[in-house]
CSV table of C-alpha atoms and ligand atoms in Angstrom, one decimal:
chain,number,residue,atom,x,y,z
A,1,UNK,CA,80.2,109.5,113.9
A,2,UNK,CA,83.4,111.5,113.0
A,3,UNK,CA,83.6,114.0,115.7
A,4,UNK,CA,83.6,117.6,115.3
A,5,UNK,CA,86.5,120.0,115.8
A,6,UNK,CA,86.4,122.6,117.9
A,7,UNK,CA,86.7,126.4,116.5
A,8,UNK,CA,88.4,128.7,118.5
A,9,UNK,CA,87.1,132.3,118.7
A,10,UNK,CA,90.9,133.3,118.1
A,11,UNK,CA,93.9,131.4,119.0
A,12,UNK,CA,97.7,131.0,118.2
A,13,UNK,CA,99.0,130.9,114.8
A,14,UNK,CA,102.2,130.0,114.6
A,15,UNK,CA,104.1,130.3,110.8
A,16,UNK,CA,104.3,127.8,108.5
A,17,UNK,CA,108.1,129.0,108.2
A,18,UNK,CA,108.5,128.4,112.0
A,19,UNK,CA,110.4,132.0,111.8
A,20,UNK,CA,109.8,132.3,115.7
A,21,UNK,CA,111.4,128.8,116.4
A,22,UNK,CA,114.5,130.6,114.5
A,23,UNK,CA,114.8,133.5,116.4
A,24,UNK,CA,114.0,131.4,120.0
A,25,UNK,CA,116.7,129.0,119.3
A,26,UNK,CA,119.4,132.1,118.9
A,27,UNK,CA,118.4,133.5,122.0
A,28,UNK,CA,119.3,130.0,123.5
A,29,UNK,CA,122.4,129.2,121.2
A,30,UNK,CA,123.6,131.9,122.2
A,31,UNK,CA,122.5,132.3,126.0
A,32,UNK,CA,120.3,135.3,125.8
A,33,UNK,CA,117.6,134.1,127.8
A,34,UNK,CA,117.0,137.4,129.9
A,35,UNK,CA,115.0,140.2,129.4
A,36,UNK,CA,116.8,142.2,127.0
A,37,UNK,CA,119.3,140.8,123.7
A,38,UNK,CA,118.7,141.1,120.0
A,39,UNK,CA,115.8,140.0,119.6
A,40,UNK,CA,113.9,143.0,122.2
A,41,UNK,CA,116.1,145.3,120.5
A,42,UNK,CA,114.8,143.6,116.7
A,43,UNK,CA,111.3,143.1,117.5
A,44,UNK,CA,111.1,147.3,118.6
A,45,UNK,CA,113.3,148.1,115.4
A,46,UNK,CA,110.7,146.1,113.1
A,47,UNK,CA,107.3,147.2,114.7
A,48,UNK,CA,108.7,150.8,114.4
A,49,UNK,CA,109.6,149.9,110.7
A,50,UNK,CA,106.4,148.4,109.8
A,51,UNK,CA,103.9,151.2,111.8
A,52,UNK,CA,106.2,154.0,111.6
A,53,UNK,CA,106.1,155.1,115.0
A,54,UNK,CA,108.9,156.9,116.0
A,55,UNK,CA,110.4,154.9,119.0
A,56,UNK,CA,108.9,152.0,121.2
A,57,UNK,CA,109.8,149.6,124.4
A,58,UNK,CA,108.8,146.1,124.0
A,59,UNK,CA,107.2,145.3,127.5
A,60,UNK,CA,105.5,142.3,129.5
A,61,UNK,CA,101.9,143.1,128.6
A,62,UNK,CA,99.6,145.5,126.7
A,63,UNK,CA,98.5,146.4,129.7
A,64,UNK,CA,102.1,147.8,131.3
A,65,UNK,CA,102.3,149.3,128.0
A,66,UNK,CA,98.9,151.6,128.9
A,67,UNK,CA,100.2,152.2,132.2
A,68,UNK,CA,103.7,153.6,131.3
A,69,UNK,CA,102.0,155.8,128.9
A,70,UNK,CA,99.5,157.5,131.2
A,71,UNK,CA,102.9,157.9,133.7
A,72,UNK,CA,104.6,159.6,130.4
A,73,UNK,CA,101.5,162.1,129.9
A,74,UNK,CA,102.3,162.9,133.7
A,75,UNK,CA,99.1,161.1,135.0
A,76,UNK,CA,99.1,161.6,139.1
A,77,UNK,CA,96.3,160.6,141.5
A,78,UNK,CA,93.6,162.6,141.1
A,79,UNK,CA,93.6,163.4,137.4
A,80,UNK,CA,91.2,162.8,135.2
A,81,UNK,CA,91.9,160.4,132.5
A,82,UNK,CA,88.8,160.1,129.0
A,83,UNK,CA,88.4,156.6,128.5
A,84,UNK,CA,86.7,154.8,125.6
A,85,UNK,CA,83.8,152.6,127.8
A,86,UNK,CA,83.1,150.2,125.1
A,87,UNK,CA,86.5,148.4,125.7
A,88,UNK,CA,87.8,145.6,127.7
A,89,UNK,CA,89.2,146.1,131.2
A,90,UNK,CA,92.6,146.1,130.6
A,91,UNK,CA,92.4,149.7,128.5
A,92,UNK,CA,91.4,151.1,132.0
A,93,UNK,CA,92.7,149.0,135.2
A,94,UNK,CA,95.6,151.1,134.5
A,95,UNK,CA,93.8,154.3,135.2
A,96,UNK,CA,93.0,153.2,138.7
A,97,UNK,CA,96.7,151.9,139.3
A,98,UNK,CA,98.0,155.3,138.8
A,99,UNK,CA,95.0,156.5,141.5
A,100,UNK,CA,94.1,158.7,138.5
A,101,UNK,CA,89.6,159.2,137.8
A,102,UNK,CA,88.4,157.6,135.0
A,103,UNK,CA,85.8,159.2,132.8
A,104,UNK,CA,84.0,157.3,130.4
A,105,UNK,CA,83.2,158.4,127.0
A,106,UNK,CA,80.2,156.3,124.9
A,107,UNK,CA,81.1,155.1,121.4
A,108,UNK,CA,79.5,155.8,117.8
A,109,UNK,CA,77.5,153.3,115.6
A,110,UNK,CA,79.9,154.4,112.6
A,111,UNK,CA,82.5,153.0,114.4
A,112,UNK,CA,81.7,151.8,117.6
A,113,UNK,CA,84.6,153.6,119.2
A,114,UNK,CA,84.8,156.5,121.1
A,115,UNK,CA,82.4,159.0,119.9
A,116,UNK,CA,83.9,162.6,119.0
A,117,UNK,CA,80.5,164.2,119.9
A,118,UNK,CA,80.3,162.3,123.8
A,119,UNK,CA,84.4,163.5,123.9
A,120,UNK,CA,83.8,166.8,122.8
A,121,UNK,CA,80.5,167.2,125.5
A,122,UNK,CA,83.3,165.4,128.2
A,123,UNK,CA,85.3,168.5,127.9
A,124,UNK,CA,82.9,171.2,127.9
A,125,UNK,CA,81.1,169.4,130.7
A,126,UNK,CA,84.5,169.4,132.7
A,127,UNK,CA,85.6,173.1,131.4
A,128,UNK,CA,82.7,174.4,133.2
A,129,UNK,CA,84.1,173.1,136.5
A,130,UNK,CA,87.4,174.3,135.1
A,131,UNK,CA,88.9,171.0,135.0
A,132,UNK,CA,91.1,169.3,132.1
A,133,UNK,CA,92.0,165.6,131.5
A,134,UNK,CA,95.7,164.4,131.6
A,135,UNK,CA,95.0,162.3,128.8
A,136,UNK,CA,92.7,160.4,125.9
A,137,UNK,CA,92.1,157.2,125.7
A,138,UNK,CA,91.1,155.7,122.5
A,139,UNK,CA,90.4,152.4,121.2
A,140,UNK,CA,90.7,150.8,117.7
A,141,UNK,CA,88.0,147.7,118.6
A,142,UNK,CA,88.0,144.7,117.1
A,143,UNK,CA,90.7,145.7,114.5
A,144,UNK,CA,88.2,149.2,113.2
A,145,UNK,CA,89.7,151.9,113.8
A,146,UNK,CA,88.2,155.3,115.5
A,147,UNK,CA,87.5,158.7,114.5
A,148,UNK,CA,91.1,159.7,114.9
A,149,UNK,CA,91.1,163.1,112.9
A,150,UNK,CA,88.0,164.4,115.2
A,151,UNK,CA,89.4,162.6,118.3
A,152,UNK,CA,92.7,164.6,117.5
A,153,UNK,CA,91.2,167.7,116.6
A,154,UNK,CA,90.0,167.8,120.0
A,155,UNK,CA,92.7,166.9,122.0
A,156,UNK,CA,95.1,169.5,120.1
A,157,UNK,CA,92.0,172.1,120.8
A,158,UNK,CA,91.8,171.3,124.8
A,159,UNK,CA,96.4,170.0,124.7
A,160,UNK,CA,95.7,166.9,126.2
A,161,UNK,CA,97.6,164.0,125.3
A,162,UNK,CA,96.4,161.1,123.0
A,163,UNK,CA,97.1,157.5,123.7
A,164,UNK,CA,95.4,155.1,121.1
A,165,UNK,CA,95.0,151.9,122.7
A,166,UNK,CA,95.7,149.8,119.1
A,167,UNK,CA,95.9,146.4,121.4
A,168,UNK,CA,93.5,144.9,119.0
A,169,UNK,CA,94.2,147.0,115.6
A,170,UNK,CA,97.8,146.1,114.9
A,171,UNK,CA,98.4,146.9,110.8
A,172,UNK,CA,95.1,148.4,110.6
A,173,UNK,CA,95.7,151.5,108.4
A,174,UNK,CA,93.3,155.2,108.8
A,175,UNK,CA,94.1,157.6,105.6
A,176,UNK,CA,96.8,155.3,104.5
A,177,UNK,CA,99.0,155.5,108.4
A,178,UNK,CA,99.2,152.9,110.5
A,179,UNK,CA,96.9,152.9,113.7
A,180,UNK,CA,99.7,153.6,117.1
A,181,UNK,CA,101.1,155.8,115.0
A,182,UNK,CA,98.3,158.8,115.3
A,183,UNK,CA,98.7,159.5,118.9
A,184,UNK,CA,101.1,160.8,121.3
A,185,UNK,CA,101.7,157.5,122.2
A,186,UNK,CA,99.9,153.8,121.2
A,187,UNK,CA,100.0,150.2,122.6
A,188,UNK,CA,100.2,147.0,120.7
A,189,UNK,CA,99.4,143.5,122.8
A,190,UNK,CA,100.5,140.3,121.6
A,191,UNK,CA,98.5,138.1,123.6
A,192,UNK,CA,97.3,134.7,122.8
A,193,UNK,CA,94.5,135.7,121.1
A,194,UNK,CA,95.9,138.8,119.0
A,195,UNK,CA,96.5,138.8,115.4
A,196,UNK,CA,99.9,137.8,116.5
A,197,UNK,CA,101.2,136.4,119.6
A,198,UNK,CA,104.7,136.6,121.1
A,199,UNK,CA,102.4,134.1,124.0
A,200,UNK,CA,102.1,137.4,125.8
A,201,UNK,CA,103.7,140.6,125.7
A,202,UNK,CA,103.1,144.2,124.4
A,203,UNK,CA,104.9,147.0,123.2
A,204,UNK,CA,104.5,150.8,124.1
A,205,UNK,CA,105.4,153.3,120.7
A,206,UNK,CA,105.9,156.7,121.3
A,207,UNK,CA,105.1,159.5,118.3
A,208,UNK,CA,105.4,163.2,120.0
A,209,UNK,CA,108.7,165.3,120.0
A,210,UNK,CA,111.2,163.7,122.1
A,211,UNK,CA,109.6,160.0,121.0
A,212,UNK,CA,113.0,158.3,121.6
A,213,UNK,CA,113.6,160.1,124.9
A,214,UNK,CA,109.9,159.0,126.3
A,215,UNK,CA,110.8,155.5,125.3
A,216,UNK,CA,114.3,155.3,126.8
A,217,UNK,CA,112.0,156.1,129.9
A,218,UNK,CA,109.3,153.6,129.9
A,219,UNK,CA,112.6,151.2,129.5
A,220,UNK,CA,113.9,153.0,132.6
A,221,UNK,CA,110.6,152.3,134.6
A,222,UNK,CA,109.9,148.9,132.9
A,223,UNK,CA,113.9,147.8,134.6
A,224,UNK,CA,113.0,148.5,137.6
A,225,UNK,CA,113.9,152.1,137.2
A,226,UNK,CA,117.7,151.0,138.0
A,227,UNK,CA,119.9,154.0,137.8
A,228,UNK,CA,123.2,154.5,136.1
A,229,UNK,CA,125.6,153.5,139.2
A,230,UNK,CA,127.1,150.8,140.3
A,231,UNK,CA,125.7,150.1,143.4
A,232,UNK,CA,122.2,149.7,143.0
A,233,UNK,CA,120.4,152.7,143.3
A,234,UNK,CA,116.8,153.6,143.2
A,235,UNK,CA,115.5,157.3,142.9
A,236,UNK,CA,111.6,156.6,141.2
A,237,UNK,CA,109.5,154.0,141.5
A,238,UNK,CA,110.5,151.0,139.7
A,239,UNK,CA,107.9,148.2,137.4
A,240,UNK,CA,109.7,144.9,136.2
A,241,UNK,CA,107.9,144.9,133.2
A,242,UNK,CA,110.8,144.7,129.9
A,243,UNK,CA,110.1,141.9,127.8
A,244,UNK,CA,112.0,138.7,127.5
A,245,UNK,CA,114.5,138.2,124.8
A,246,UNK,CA,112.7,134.7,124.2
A,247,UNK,CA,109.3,136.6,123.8
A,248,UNK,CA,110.7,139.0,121.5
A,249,UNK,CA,111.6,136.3,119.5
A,250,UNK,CA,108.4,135.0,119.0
A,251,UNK,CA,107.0,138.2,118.6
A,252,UNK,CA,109.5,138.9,115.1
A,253,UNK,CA,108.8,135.6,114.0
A,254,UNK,CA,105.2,136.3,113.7
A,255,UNK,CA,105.6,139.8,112.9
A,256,UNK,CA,107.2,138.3,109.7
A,257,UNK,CA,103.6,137.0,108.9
A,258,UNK,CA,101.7,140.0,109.7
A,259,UNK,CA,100.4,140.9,106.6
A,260,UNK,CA,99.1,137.2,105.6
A,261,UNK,CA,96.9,137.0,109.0
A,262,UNK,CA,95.7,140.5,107.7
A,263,UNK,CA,94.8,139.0,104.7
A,264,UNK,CA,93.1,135.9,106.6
A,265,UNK,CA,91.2,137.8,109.1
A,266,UNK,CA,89.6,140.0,105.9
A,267,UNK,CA,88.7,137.0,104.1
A,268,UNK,CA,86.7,135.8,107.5
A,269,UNK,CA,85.0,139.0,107.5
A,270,UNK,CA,84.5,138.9,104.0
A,271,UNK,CA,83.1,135.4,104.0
A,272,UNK,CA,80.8,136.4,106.8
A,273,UNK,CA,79.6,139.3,104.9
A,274,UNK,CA,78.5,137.2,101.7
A,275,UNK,CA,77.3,134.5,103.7
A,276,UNK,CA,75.2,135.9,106.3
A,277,UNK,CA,74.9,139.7,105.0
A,278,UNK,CA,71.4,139.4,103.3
A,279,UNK,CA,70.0,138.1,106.8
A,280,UNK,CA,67.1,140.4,107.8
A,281,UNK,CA,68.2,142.3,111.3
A,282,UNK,CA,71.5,141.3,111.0
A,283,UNK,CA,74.3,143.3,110.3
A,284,UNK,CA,78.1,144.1,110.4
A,285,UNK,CA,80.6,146.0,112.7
A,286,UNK,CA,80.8,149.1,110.1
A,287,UNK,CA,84.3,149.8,108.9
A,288,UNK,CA,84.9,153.3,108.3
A,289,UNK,CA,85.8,154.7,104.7
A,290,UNK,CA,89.5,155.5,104.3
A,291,UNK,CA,90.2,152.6,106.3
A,292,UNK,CA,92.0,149.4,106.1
A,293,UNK,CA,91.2,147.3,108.9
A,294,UNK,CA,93.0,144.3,110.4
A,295,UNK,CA,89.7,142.4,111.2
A,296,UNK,CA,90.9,141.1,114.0
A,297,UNK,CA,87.6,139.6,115.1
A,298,UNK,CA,84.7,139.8,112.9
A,299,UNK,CA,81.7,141.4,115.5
A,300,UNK,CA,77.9,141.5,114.1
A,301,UNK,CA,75.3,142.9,116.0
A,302,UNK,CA,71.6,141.8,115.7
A,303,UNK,CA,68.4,144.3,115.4
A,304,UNK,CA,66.3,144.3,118.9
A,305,UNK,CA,63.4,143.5,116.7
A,306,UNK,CA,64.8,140.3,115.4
A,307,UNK,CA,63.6,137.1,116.4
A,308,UNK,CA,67.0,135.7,117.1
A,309,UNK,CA,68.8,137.1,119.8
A,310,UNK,CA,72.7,137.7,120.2
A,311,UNK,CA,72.7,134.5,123.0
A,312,UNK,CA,70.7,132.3,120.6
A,313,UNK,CA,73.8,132.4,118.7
A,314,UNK,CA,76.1,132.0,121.5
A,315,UNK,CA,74.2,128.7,122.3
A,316,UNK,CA,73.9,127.2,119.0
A,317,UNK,CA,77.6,127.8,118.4
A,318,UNK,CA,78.5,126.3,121.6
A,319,UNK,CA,75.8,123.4,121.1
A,320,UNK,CA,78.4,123.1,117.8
A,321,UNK,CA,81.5,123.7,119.9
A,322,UNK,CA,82.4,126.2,118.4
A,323,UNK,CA,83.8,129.5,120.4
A,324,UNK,CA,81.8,133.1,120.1
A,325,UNK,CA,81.4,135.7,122.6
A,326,UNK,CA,79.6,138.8,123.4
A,327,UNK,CA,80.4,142.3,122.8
A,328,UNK,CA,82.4,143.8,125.6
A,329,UNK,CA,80.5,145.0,128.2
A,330,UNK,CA,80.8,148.5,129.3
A,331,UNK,CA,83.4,149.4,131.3
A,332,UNK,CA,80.4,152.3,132.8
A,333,UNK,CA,78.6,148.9,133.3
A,334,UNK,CA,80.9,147.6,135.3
A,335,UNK,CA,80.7,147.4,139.5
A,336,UNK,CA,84.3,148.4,140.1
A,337,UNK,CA,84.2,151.2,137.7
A,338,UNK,CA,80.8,152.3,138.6
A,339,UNK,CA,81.4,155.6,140.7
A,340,UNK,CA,83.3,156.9,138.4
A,341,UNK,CA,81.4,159.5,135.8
A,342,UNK,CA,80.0,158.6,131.8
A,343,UNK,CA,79.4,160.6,129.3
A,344,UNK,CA,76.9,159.3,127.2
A,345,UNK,CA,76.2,159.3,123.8
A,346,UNK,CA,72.2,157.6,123.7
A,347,UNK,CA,73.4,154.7,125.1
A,348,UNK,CA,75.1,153.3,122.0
A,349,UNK,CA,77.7,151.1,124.0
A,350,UNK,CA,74.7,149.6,126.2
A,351,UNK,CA,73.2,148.5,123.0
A,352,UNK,CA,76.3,147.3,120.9
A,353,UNK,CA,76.9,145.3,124.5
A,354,UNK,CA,73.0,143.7,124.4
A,355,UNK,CA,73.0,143.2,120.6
A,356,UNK,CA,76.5,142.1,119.7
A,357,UNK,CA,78.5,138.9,119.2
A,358,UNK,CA,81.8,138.0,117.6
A,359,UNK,CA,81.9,135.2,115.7
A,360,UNK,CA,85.3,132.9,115.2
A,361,UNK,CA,88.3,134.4,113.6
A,362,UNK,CA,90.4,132.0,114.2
A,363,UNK,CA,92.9,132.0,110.9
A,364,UNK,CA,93.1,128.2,111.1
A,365,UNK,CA,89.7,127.7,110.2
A,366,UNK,CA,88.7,126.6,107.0
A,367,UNK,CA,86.1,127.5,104.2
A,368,UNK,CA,84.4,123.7,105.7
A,369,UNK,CA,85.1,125.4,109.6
A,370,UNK,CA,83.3,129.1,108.1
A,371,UNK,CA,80.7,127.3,106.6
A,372,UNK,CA,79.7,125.2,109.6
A,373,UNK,CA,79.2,128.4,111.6
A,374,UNK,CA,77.8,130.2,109.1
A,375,UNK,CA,75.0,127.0,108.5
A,376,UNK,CA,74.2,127.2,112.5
A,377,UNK,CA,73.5,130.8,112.3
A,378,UNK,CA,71.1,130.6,109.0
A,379,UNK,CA,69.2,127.7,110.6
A,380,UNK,CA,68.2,129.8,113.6
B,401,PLP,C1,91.4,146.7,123.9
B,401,PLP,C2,92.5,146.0,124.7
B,401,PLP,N1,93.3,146.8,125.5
B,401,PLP,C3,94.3,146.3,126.2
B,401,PLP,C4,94.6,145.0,126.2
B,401,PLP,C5,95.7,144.5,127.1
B,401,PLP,O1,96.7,143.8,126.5
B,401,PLP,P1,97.5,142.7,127.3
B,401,PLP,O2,96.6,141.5,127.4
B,401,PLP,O3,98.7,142.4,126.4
B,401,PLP,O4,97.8,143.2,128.6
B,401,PLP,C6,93.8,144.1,125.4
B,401,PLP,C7,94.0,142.7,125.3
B,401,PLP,O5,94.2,141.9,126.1
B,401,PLP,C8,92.7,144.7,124.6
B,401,PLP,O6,91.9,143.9,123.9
C-alpha cells in the first residue's frame, strides 16, 4: 500500500524562484555573514514598503521584538501591562522579563481577539484604584485581525501606548491598512511556521512621532547597547538580539512571495469553508468585515452540543498523520501566569480554548492533501 504523506499543520515554504538562496549567497560572496549588511538594512526597507510602517529593526525573534517595544513605551517593574489572554506565550513572557504585571483581557466571538468591552471594563476597573497601564497589547490571531478602531479609541481616551502583536497577521489588511501599521508600535515573527520564514527572526516597526528615532533605539539595545566610543563603553543595559545578515536574506527572499502565500492560505480557508461549512455545530474563525485577512491558519471551533468533539478531530487527523492542534490555551489559564489578574469577558477565551482546533495550512498541500482532511472530518 502506497504510504501516506504527512501534512504539516504549517511549515516552510521556500520560493519556487529560490529568491532567498539569491540574497544568502551575496551575503557569502561577499563576506557579510554578521549581524548587520544589505540584506538587514533591505529586509527593514521592504517590510516598511509593503506595511507602511514608518521605521522598523529586524531582530532575532518576535519575541525580542515584544520586549523592546514594552522597554520603548517606558515599561519598568511594577507596571501594569493589558494583554490579549487568548494568545500564545510568547506575546506575554516578555511582560514578566521587564518585571512589569500582566493583566489579561478576554477576547470577542467576532473576532476572537481582545475584546473592546473586557479592555474598556480593565481600565475603569484600574481607574478606580487610580492606576494606568504602560501599554496595550493586542493580537491579530491566526491571521484575523482585532477591533483596532475600538482598541484605539481607548487607548487615545486613557494615552496608553498600543503595541499590536501582528506575529501571526503579516499582510493582513483592516480598512484597507496593513495590520503593524495601527499601533504605536507592531511585531512581525518569521518563524518556521509563519506565513513566511527567514528560519527565525522578527522584526519590531515603529508608527508614533519620532518612529525612526524609537527604532534607531531598539537597534541600540538589540547591539548590545554599544555606545558611540571607541573603547567599549556601556551606559544601559544591553540585548544581543539584531538579526543576521544571512537571516535577513531569507527573510527578502520570501517577502518577495508574500502575496502568493496570502493567496494560498485564503484558498485553504476557502476550501474549508465550502467543504465542511454546511456541517451542523461546526463553524469558522469569523473574519471581520472590512478586513482582508492573511489566513495564516484556518481555526474552526465546534458547538458544545455537537457530537464530535474538537479532540475527535485531533485524533482522527493524527490516526491520518496529518498535523492539527488546539486553540491556544489561555494565557489566564496558565500556572505561571496565574497570580496575575483577568478581566473577563463571559469566558469567551475558555470556550474558543475547549471548542477550537486549527486545521492544516500548510501551503504545500494540495486539493488531494485538503480533500483527505476534509474526508476524515465528514466521516466523524
Ligand atoms: C501571537 C504570537 N506572538 C509572538 C510570537 C513570537 O514570535 P517568535 O517566535 O518570532 O519569537 C508568536 C510566534 O511564535 C506568536 O504566534
Amino acid at each position: 500500500m502506497e504510504e501516506k504523506k504527512h501534512i504539516f499543520l504549517s511549515s516552510p515554504h521556500m520560493s519556487e524562484e529560490r529568491y532567498e538562496q539569491a540574497f544568502v549567497k551575496e551575503a557569502f560572496d561577499t563576506n557579510w555573514i554578521a549581524p548587520l549588511g544589505k540584506n538587514v538594512d533591505g529586509f527593514e526597507q521592504e517590510i516598511m514598503e509593503k506595511t507602511g510602517v514608518k521605521a522598523a529593526a529586524a531582530l532575532t525573534s518576535g519575541t525580542a521584538a515584544i520586549q523592546l517595544a514594552l522597554k520603548l513605551a517606558g515599561v519598568e517593574a511594577g507596571d501594569l501591562v493589558f494583554c490579549q489572554s487568548l494568545t500564545f506565550s510568547a506575546t506575554a513572557n516578555p511582560i514578566l522579563y521587564e518585571n512589569a504585571v500582566p493583566v489579561f483581557i478576554d477576547s470577542d466571538y467576532e473576532t476572537w481577539n481582545m475584546s473592546p468591552k473586557a479592555l474598556a471594563a480593565a481600565f475603569e476597573k484600574y481607574e478606580k484604584e487610580g492606576k494606568r497601564p504602560k501599554a496595550v497589547i493586542a493580537v491579530h490571531l491566526y491571521g484575523m485581525a482585532a477591533k483596532l478602531d475600538e482598541i484605539m479609541e481607548l487607548c487615545q481616551k486613557y494615552d496608553v501606548t498600543l503595541i499590536e502583536d501582528a506575529a501571526e497577521s503579516l499582510g493582513t489588511r483592516y480598512k484597507g491598512r496593513y495590520t503593524g501599521s495601527f499601533g504605536d508600535y507592531g511585531i512581525f515573527s518569521f518563524n518556521g511556521n509563519k506565513i513566511i520564514t527567514s528560519s527565525g527572526g522578527g522584526m519590531l516597526v515603529c508608527n508614533g512621532k519620532d518612529a525612526e528615532e524609537k527604532a534607531r533605539k531598539a537597534r541600540f539595545w538589540a547591539t548590545q547597547s554599544r555606545e558611540p566610543a571607541r573603547h567599549y563603553q556601556h551606559e544601559e543595559v544591553g540585548y544581543n538580539f539584531r538579526m543576521s545578515n544571512i537571516v535577513a536574506g531569507v527573510g527578502r527572499g520570501q517577502l518577495k512571495v508574500l502575496d502568493q502565500r496570502i493567496a494560498q492560505k485564503r484558498y485553504i480557508y476557502d476550501y474549508y469553508q465550502h467543504a465542511l461549512g454546511g456541517l451542523e455545530g461546526l463553524s469558522f474563525m469569523p473574519m471581520l468585515e472590512d478586513t482582508f485577512s492573511n489566513c495564516w491558519l484556518t481555526a474552526i471551533q465546534l458547538d458544545p452540543s455537537c457530537k464530535v468533539q474538537p479532540l475527535d478531530i485531533m485524533l482522527a487527523l493524527e490516526a491520518d498523520d496529518v498535523e492539527s492542534r488546539p486553540v491556544w490555551k489561555p494565557m489566564h489559564l496558565q500556572p505561571v501566569f496565574a497570580k496575575y489578574d483577568y478581566v473577563d469577558n463571559g469566558g469567551v477565551a475558555e470556550t474558543l480554548f475547549n471548542q477550537g482546533v486549527c486545521l492544516p495550512s500548510d501551503t504545500k498541500m494540495t486539493e488531494d492533501d485538503l480533500e483527505r482532511i476534509c474526508d476524515v472530518i465528514r466521516k466523524l
